Amino acid sequence: MKIGVVTFPGSLDDVDAQRAVRIGGNEAVALWHGEHDLKGVDAVVLPGGFSYGDYLRCGAISRFSPVMAEVVEAAQRGMPVLGICNGFQILCESHLLPGALIRNDHRKFVCRDQRLRIERADTPWTSAYEAGQEITVVLKNGEGGYVADEATLDRLEGEGQVVARYLDHNPNGSLRDIAGVSNERGNVVGLMPHPEHAVEDLTGSGTDGLGFFTSLVEAVLA
Amino acid sequence: MSRVVVDVMPKPEILDPQGKAVLGALPRLGFSGVADVRQGKRFELEVEGEVTDEVLAEVARMAETLLSNPVIENFTVRVEETAEVQA
Amino acid sequence: MSRVVVDVMPKPEILDPQGKAVLGALPRLGFSGVADVRQGKRFELEVEGEVTDEVLAEVARMAETLLSNPVIENFTVRVEETAEVQA
Amino acid sequence: MPEDSPQPRVSALDTVAVATDDPGREQPWSDLGLKADEYARIREILGRRPTSSELAMYSVMWSEHCSYKSSKVHLKQFSEIPQETPAGKMLAGIGENAGVIDVGQGYAVTFKVESHNHPSYVEPHQGAATGIGGIVRDILAMGARPVAVMDPLRFGPLDAPDTHRVLPGIVEGVGHYGNCLGLPNIGGEAVFDETYLGNPLVNALCVGVLRHEDLHLAKASGAGNQVILYGARTGGDGIGGVSVLASETFDADGPAKRPSVQVGDPFMEKLLIECTLEIFAAGLVAGIQDLGGAGLSCATSELASAGDGGMHVELDRVPLRDSTLAPEEILMSESQERMMAVVEPGDVEAFMAICAKWDVEAVVVGEVTDTGRLEIDWHGERVVDVPPRSVAHDGPTYERPFARPAWQDALQADAAEALPRPTTGEELGETLLRLVASPNLCDKSWITDQYDRYVRGNTVLSQPSDSGMVRIDEESNLGVAVATDCNGRFAKLDPYTGARLALAESYRNVATGGAVPLAISDCLNFGSPEDPDVMWQFAEACRGLKDGCLELGIPVTGGNVSLYNQTGETAILPTPVVAVLGVIDDVTRRTPTGWRAVEGDDRGESVFLLGE
Ligand SMILES: Nc1ncnc2c1ncn2[C@@H]1O[C@H](COP(=O)(O)OP(=O)(O)O)[C@@H](O)[C@H]1O
């Protein structure tokens, strides 16, 4: 499959996401924020980083990039979209996902290996996992605290839109330990931790993150 | 040139880690009598020409779409006023 | 309970990357007529009792030592006033 | 303007013509840090008094920081070390922005460590952040993609109140700037000692990778080539000092207040990196220089001095953040995130297009000439006309007196053997606990967890390993490793041996990871060179480094000297930080630090002790 990885000004983990896409057995297609062009890809990854320096609010300025108009439209049609870290923030700012991400409760950037539980294994990005499976991937963020009002949180839990949850230790003050959520349809997933840094034994925190990049094929074959 | 100020504050029900940290630090620095602190953002916009109602409405739209995130923040728009104590 | 507001702004001669980023984004969103943007912080302090001059002086000291960095920022202290346009 | 303005209003621009006509004007050379003989020498070089713009340039370029006037005579001996590494000839050495070494397979690596000590004391976050920003631009200017950073840090005691002011800001500044650039932080140091209390050390290291053919040098050659300034706009940053010049030309109520601190914009720097690499890849650069300390003064004079002709610059074309800046101030501004490139006329358009793609402002500010002079105009009037070499490379050199301190013998005689020893098992246990709990030895993750060590996906070793290691080729698994070390307490006891120990430790740390050490960069942090005791420490450390490098067969590729690190009369511990870089053919064969269980073998790994 062809998976697009968008580069915004200030994207950092775009090369890593491309590598993970390749290691996952798919073709990585570089997409540029300034073009209204998804180059015929089957799915899109919005990578991590500090797009526009994270100035104003994380993702607030990138959301208005030309390419995002296309991503929003494609997502509404059902195209799989994965936002990692800064990409998650952009998806929330674009209103493709509910809630928002705020400064970590301890107010520091944190980089660590984080244990997660995959809560939902029926999205196109998580079908390689079992529901309830526990994995360890890299987490690194300064503004990763997931917040939404109580009603929204209850709805997310009720509808099964919580995709991943922090285990052992909540690293950023996210409400209900939420590490990732999806939209109602399940095709758009936002994740604060970085599965693309857990695809090789040599670098990062092991290979537990690979499933996010192999799921798509399985989803299609299934 | 006129100055329009947009204040953006976290909604009361939303956690404000920065405000909380300030609140926690005050007594350690010997300050008492502050019951709560919220930290938000202040934008000073220099706009060309006079500040008409239209300009204010335009700024309100900027505030709503770009400067604030309505999920977690409220905003206020005003024409700059002078302050009481200046550093 | 009264509210005292501390506004902290980057000094005019100091680079303000955040304000610059906002300024750069406005035209792309179709907003024109803004010549400059500076972004600072706004603190809302709820203080117990009445806001006397002493209280204001105390808050000014907090502003100077904790809320702002005098090397790169200026601050203003004021008692909250109502705004013209409220979101 | 008020009639009773207390400052004499010197309205006319101080041009070369004015300087010739009005040779007797009093100039504030002393306030700018120049000595009487240095000022006299400038007059001699120019055959007249300098204009205020020229004075600004000379004063900053002849400062200790830029001219290495106290250290040069000692650094010279590093060139006695053969200029080649165990892997071959050095591709660029001392004198360039950073040294470049061959690591095989067509790859070259450049690395350098620099100090940003004083700014980090004044404004910890921004000082440390701009320290990272500065070293990254140095590496970029060589034609390399920056791939990792490291941060050797020194602080006062952990429980001292000023450490609480300084440390969080510095760590946050290093972290934020590096994280925002997407450069993994693969190691560093965090050392605590009394002597750093009023004078923390923030050293910053960056490693970059390039193909041999991508090497770029800082020189302006080829008359007619265009000089392009690109990146951030120029503001009044870091020019506290020259304001004495500018204030002469302003009214009392003019914009006299100029900040001495710089604020960094890592997002701008990230754009600058990607933009510059794309420009390199398109082959559009004939020469390039980053703007760091001394800003345009340094970039224009160094480019012109290293080139084959001269340079003409129209200073009023420089994009400004603050329109009230005077020419002297523009020349001295240390605004961050700027670069200067020399580009053939036919390539300018393509150059500009790439800058536009990345939203990076770029302006042609001048051109290379065949006059042999650096000529700078301000709105059509000449304000600078100097031989560039006299500014950039032929600054003053001092043979500062140095002598073994009178207290050195007593210090050495006061050996550890004289200290009380734990005698019982209980005391021994207590001592052990005290040791492992000491800030200098304990786990550093409270610092390193604030740094992104994974970004770019090539980090093979980082904290808590002895060295940082990154993969530079995903196909062949070629990689490089770097470690930085220095024990200032050893160096104080014996600076010669201390420097050798710093080198040996760093060398070992690279080797134990599985890499072959190839070359070093160093950051020599010392007290005041005007103190013969300190100067002796410095001289001894240089001699030690040279001898150590000779013995190990590795060259010094470059580095940085930071003097005047002292609080009142107390100098910091002599701190010659040594960074060793090594190469490893196959990073999958790296050796991580720590005991590991062998899978399927419950006996685990065997443990050997090497050496005596
Ligand atoms: N300021 C720092 N920045 C990044 N890494 C650091 C810093 N300080 C220490 N480290 C890393 O933490 C680990 C442990 O450091 P340290 O206790 O100094 O080790 P050692 O004593 O073995 O040199 C090393 O991997 C070192 O590179």
Short mmCIF file of N, CA, C and O in Angstrom, two decimals, chain A residues 113-163:
data_model
loop_
_atom_site.label_atom_id
_atom_site.label_comp_id
_atom_site.label_asym_id
_atom_site.label_seq_id
_atom_site.Cartn_x
_atom_site.Cartn_y
_atom_site.Cartn_z
N ASP A 113 10.69 5.21 27.63
CA ASP A 113 10.02 4.05 27.06
C ASP A 113 8.76 3.83 27.88
O ASP A 113 8.81 3.76 29.10
N GLN A 114 7.63 3.73 27.21
CA GLN A 114 6.34 3.75 27.90
C GLN A 114 5.55 2.49 27.60
O GLN A 114 5.43 2.09 26.44
N ARG A 115 4.97 1.91 28.66
CA ARG A 115 4.10 0.77 28.44
C ARG A 115 2.68 1.23 28.15
O ARG A 115 2.19 2.17 28.79
N LEU A 116 2.03 0.59 27.20
CA LEU A 116 0.67 0.96 26.79
C LEU A 116 -0.18 -0.29 26.73
O LEU A 116 0.33 -1.39 26.53
N ARG A 117 -1.47 -0.09 26.80
CA ARG A 117 -2.38 -1.18 26.48
C ARG A 117 -3.17 -0.77 25.25
O ARG A 117 -3.74 0.33 25.20
N ILE A 118 -3.18 -1.64 24.25
CA ILE A 118 -3.99 -1.39 23.06
C ILE A 118 -5.43 -1.75 23.45
O ILE A 118 -5.73 -2.90 23.75
N GLU A 119 -6.29 -0.74 23.46
CA GLU A 119 -7.66 -0.98 23.91
C GLU A 119 -8.56 -1.43 22.76
O GLU A 119 -9.58 -2.04 22.94
N ARG A 120 -8.16 -1.03 21.57
CA ARG A 120 -9.05 -1.32 20.46
C ARG A 120 -8.24 -1.82 19.28
O ARG A 120 -7.35 -1.13 18.78
N ALA A 121 -8.52 -3.05 18.84
CA ALA A 121 -7.71 -3.68 17.80
C ALA A 121 -8.50 -3.80 16.51
O ALA A 121 -8.16 -4.60 15.65
N ASP A 122 -9.54 -3.00 16.37
CA ASP A 122 -10.31 -3.11 15.12
C ASP A 122 -10.26 -1.82 14.31
O ASP A 122 -11.15 -1.54 13.53
N THR A 123 -9.22 -1.01 14.51
CA THR A 123 -9.03 0.14 13.62
C THR A 123 -8.02 -0.30 12.55
O THR A 123 -7.27 -1.26 12.76
N PRO A 124 -8.00 0.41 11.42
CA PRO A 124 -7.03 0.01 10.38
C PRO A 124 -5.59 0.17 10.83
O PRO A 124 -4.69 -0.35 10.19
N TRP A 125 -5.36 0.86 11.93
CA TRP A 125 -3.99 1.06 12.40
C TRP A 125 -3.59 0.10 13.51
O TRP A 125 -2.43 0.03 13.88
N THR A 126 -4.57 -0.62 14.09
CA THR A 126 -4.24 -1.46 15.25
C THR A 126 -4.65 -2.91 15.08
O THR A 126 -4.60 -3.68 16.04
N SER A 127 -5.05 -3.29 13.88
CA SER A 127 -5.60 -4.64 13.72
C SER A 127 -4.53 -5.72 13.87
O SER A 127 -4.86 -6.89 14.05
N ALA A 128 -3.26 -5.33 13.83
CA ALA A 128 -2.20 -6.33 14.03
C ALA A 128 -2.06 -6.70 15.50
O ALA A 128 -1.33 -7.62 15.84
N TYR A 129 -2.72 -5.95 16.37
CA TYR A 129 -2.64 -6.23 17.81
C TYR A 129 -3.90 -6.97 18.26
O TYR A 129 -4.91 -6.99 17.57
N GLU A 130 -3.80 -7.55 19.46
CA GLU A 130 -4.97 -8.09 20.13
C GLU A 130 -5.51 -6.99 21.04
O GLU A 130 -4.71 -6.28 21.65
N ALA A 131 -6.82 -6.92 21.18
CA ALA A 131 -7.35 -5.98 22.16
C ALA A 131 -6.81 -6.38 23.52
O ALA A 131 -6.80 -7.56 23.87
N GLY A 132 -6.35 -5.42 24.29
CA GLY A 132 -5.80 -5.72 25.62
C GLY A 132 -4.31 -6.00 25.61
O GLY A 132 -3.68 -6.13 26.66
N GLN A 133 -3.72 -6.10 24.41
CA GLN A 133 -2.29 -6.39 24.33
C GLN A 133 -1.47 -5.24 24.93
O GLN A 133 -1.80 -4.07 24.75
N GLU A 134 -0.41 -5.61 25.64
CA GLU A 134 0.44 -4.58 26.26
C GLU A 134 1.74 -4.45 25.47
O GLU A 134 2.39 -5.44 25.18
N ILE A 135 2.07 -3.25 25.14
CA ILE A 135 3.28 -3.02 24.33
C ILE A 135 4.10 -1.89 24.96
O ILE A 135 3.59 -1.12 25.77
N THR A 136 5.38 -1.81 24.57
CA THR A 136 6.24 -0.72 25.03
C THR A 136 6.74 0.05 23.81
O THR A 136 7.30 -0.54 22.89
N VAL A 137 6.48 1.34 23.80
CA VAL A 137 7.00 2.17 22.71
C VAL A 137 7.58 3.46 23.31
O VAL A 137 7.37 3.77 24.48
N VAL A 138 8.30 4.20 22.49
CA VAL A 138 8.90 5.45 22.93
C VAL A 138 7.80 6.50 23.12
O VAL A 138 6.88 6.60 22.32
N LEU A 139 7.94 7.26 24.20
CA LEU A 139 7.06 8.40 24.39
C LEU A 139 7.93 9.64 24.53
O LEU A 139 8.95 9.61 25.22
N LYS A 140 7.60 10.69 23.84
CA LYS A 140 8.36 11.94 24.00
C LYS A 140 7.46 13.10 23.63
O LYS A 140 6.97 13.21 22.51
N ASN A 141 7.17 13.92 24.61
CA ASN A 141 6.32 15.08 24.34
C ASN A 141 6.44 16.11 25.45
O ASN A 141 6.87 15.81 26.55
N GLY A 142 6.07 17.32 25.12
CA GLY A 142 6.01 18.39 26.11
C GLY A 142 4.57 18.79 26.37
O GLY A 142 4.22 19.30 27.41
N GLU A 143 3.74 18.57 25.36
CA GLU A 143 2.33 18.94 25.49
C GLU A 143 1.49 17.74 25.10
O GLU A 143 0.87 17.72 24.04
N GLY A 144 1.50 16.74 25.97
CA GLY A 144 0.83 15.49 25.64
C GLY A 144 -0.35 15.16 26.52
O GLY A 144 -0.88 14.07 26.47
N GLY A 145 -0.76 16.11 27.36
CA GLY A 145 -1.86 15.85 28.28
C GLY A 145 -3.19 15.87 27.53
O GLY A 145 -3.62 16.91 27.04
N TYR A 146 -3.84 14.69 27.45
CA TYR A 146 -5.10 14.63 26.70
C TYR A 146 -6.24 15.13 27.60
O TYR A 146 -6.41 14.64 28.72
N VAL A 147 -7.00 16.09 27.11
CA VAL A 147 -8.14 16.61 27.88
C VAL A 147 -9.37 16.70 27.00
O VAL A 147 -9.28 16.89 25.78
N ALA A 148 -10.51 16.53 27.64
CA ALA A 148 -11.81 16.75 26.99
C ALA A 148 -12.79 16.87 28.15
O ALA A 148 -12.45 16.52 29.28
N ASP A 149 -14.00 17.36 27.89
CA ASP A 149 -14.92 17.46 29.02
C ASP A 149 -15.43 16.07 29.39
O ASP A 149 -15.30 15.11 28.62
N GLU A 150 -16.01 15.96 30.56
CA GLU A 150 -16.43 14.66 31.09
C GLU A 150 -17.37 13.94 30.13
O GLU A 150 -17.24 12.74 29.90
N ALA A 151 -18.30 14.69 29.56
CA ALA A 151 -19.29 14.07 28.69
C ALA A 151 -18.59 13.43 27.48
O ALA A 151 -18.88 12.30 27.10
N THR A 152 -17.64 14.17 26.92
CA THR A 152 -16.90 13.64 25.77
C THR A 152 -16.11 12.40 26.17
O THR A 152 -16.09 11.40 25.45
N LEU A 153 -15.46 12.48 27.32
CA LEU A 153 -14.68 11.33 27.78
C LEU A 153 -15.57 10.10 27.96
O LEU A 153 -15.23 9.00 27.53
N ASP A 154 -16.74 10.32 28.57
CA ASP A 154 -17.67 9.20 28.77
C ASP A 154 -18.09 8.62 27.42
O ASP A 154 -18.18 7.41 27.24
N ARG A 155 -18.34 9.51 26.49
CA ARG A 155 -18.77 9.05 25.18
C ARG A 155 -17.65 8.24 24.52
O ARG A 155 -17.88 7.16 23.95
N LEU A 156 -16.40 8.75 24.60
CA LEU A 156 -15.26 8.03 24.01
C LEU A 156 -15.14 6.63 24.60
O LEU A 156 -14.94 5.65 23.88
N GLU A 157 -15.28 6.55 25.92
CA GLU A 157 -15.18 5.23 26.57
C GLU A 157 -16.33 4.35 26.11
O GLU A 157 -16.13 3.19 25.74
N GLY A 158 -17.52 4.93 26.09
CA GLY A 158 -18.70 4.15 25.75
C GLY A 158 -18.67 3.63 24.33
O GLY A 158 -19.05 2.48 24.05
N GLU A 159 -18.19 4.45 23.42
CA GLU A 159 -18.18 4.08 22.00
C GLU A 159 -16.92 3.29 21.64
O GLU A 159 -16.70 2.99 20.46
N GLY A 160 -16.06 3.07 22.59
CA GLY A 160 -14.83 2.34 22.30
C GLY A 160 -13.87 3.14 21.43
O GLY A 160 -13.17 2.58 20.58
N GLN A 161 -13.83 4.44 21.65
CA GLN A 161 -12.92 5.26 20.84
C GLN A 161 -11.57 5.49 21.52
O GLN A 161 -10.72 6.19 20.98
N VAL A 162 -11.39 4.92 22.70
CA VAL A 162 -10.06 5.00 23.32
C VAL A 162 -9.23 3.87 22.72
O VAL A 162 -9.54 2.70 22.91
N VAL A 163 -8.20 4.22 21.98
CA VAL A 163 -7.43 3.22 21.24
C VAL A 163 -6.28 2.66 22.07
O VAL A 163 -5.95 1.49 21.98
#
